[in-house]
Amino acid sequence: MTQFPVGGASGVSRRPIQIGDRAARVLASELARHGGPKTGLLVGAAAGSATLAAAIDALLPDDRLTIVATSGASAAAGAVAALREHVERQGRWVSDRTRVVESLTEAEPADVVILAEPLAGGADDARTVLAGLTKLVTTGGVLTVVVPATRLPSGAADEVERQAALYGVGSDLVLRNVPPVRVHRLRHTPAHHAAAHNLLPALRPSSVPLTRGMHIDSNGVAAAGIALGLAALAKAARPKSKLWLVPALAAAPVAAFFRDPQRDVPEDASAVVAASDGKVLGVERLHDKRFGDIEFLRIAVFLSVLDVHVNRAPVAGKVVDYFVEDGGYAAAMKPEAEHNVAAYTLLETAHGPVAVVQRTGLIARRIVQRAPVGSLLAKGERFGLIRFGSRTDVYLPADKATPAVAPGDRVVGGSTVIATWL
């Protein structure tokens, strides 16, 4: 791990933050998910740091990476020399695609700009640093910054949160760091929806890996933790009672409900994939004025309590709208579920508007949506989940898509082709 002072960007020295391997991978995730060709700018990374290693690992043959040792006026000569020596030691393949400069004035605008130093200090200092870095982001590009997850008495985290509310296209909490940090991705200028086709699904550090192919969503970790906590309290309150076994035994199935398996997403550009696991309830053509005046092909899928409830983007696109409509909690497999509480995510794509609707059910009472307006989603990328039995609807322009499933078919989120573009 490499240590940076909290507030290193503003010159305020406080308790050191360690950027470990997991936090470094999250910082470099926008580089890693971009299929290229792309340009990256890494600011404040030291030679041999985990962040520098993660950025180098994300490089593809046509990519270019610029490294600046500091976000200040200029770096110490020794730090620059150490960076250059480190890059040379990586071999010609890396050195041919990587350039080390002494200051930001020598850097050119890049598609992805990463501030490797944790940002802290006062709000004015943070605003100055962010403004300087924003000028080095190309149109539609992303600026990635990291702040302590545990708020220190400074305004930097508040300033980043303010900008994230306006320009944020993703935020990840990395608990497995010392101390925990939050990584924000900011897009100050709009991106074109076509850029989503060049992306891979984003890394989700909130998922806890169990095996190479199976993760548990953070909601499941929290729910299992609550169940085990209740078991401990029950055991302490009534040591001779077996009542504690009820929440203790419930922890495993509750966690299993939030399982988040890895999925192989079809590479066929004409394929539209299922937004969730489950059983196809209906395939129909209809009009919905909320999404436009055109006719839509709607494919509805019911999720039982035994299905994986992580939701995935059926197509690559840009999130242009998100809203929630109030309603009831009818059983999701019944027609009355049409009027249940639902979250609507509208995507702009090369084929026109596409909507994904997350509907609650009889038991489901909470919808999680993690894709802010302005963010780009790759096909098959996780963007949220629904707790317990529920339903997802995918709306596609009817004159541009043909269904590939029928009512009663079983589908697998992110893998099963439910329709094809004409």
Phi, psi and omega in degrees: 000152178246135182263134172237144175289138174295128185086017180301328181290333184253359177084010179265117184268123179222198181302134184290146174249135177261124175266101182276182184301317184293315178296324179295320179295324178291319178300322183266009187296325179294326174292316186292328184274349181275119185289352176079174357291145184215163175240141180232149176230118182251120186244126175086021179264138178266159177300131179081004181285157179295325180293318178296318179297319180294321179293320179294320178298334183279352184288140173246169186307323184264010183272161175223136181233130175249137182239131174240132186289337183212157175268001178278198183296316179200158181262159175295144183302324180294323180292320179294316180297320179295321178296314181297319179295320180296316180297318180298325181291342180284351180103167185294326181302317179284313184297329179291338183251002186234136179232134177253126179239162186276333182210167180295335180295339179269350184275148176259155179304145184228160179291324179229121177247128184240122171267107186281341178278132175301133184269123180210190184097208182276164180295321180296319178298314180297320180297322179294316180297314181295321179296319179294321181286326181299327179295342182260010178259129179292164179303125182083359181281178186236136172253125182249126180228158181232138177228157176299138179285330176268115187297126171265164180289073177211162182264000184298313181298322178295321179293320178295318178299322179296315180291327178295325178295332181266321189235003185291136176237019177159145179213136181228133175266124179252098182283330182275062176214164184237103349282178178301146180229163174239130181255125180248141174245123185245136175234103185277342176235143186294145176262154177277144183299334181296335180297337181295333181290345181265005187254152168262157176306139184289151174293135178245093182291346179289341177279133181263120182288132172259313175226182180298327184252000184227128176239167171241127179297152182302329177298323178291322177297316179295316181295318178294323178297320178296317179299316179292326177295319177296323178296319180294320178295317180297321179294320180289323183286321182225081185302328184273350182273153176263011183298331182296339180294333183298303178291329180295316180287338180282342185300315183295310179295329177294315177297321181296328178300327182266023179297147186226082184285151172288144182229144175272113182272129179303136180277347180301119182296338182273357185274136171251125186259162180295142178279347181199167169285160174141196183246132180292121179272321184199150174229113186211161176255137182201170174250141177219106186298339180294335183251357180134175184273355184279167176275140182245151169261117181252129177241114183257136182233130178265133178252120174278173180294346180269351182275158171293130186254010173285132181260145185230153179289127181287337181217166173279136180182182181250132178285116182249348178199151176208130178207160180240135177247136181286161180176201183262197181223052177290159177305132191295339181274356182263155180302331181297341180296345176305333184250019176285166171304133185212147176250130185248122176246118183256127181251140170264126183227173178294342183257005181112188182290137175231133180241142173241124183247123176260112183253141175284172179227201181294321181259324182295128180229002183221129176248132177248125177232124188244016182247099180294158175299132183102345181280155178256133179244130173281157177298130180085003182284139176293135177225358178171191177199165176236132183279119177069190191308137187194196183208145173236139176242137175245124178255125179235148175302120189296330183276000182237000182221150176234135184291149178242005179227168179224160178307135181099343179290147173267138181232157179241122184301131178083350184237314183288131177279117181261343178198164176229145177284139180283000000 
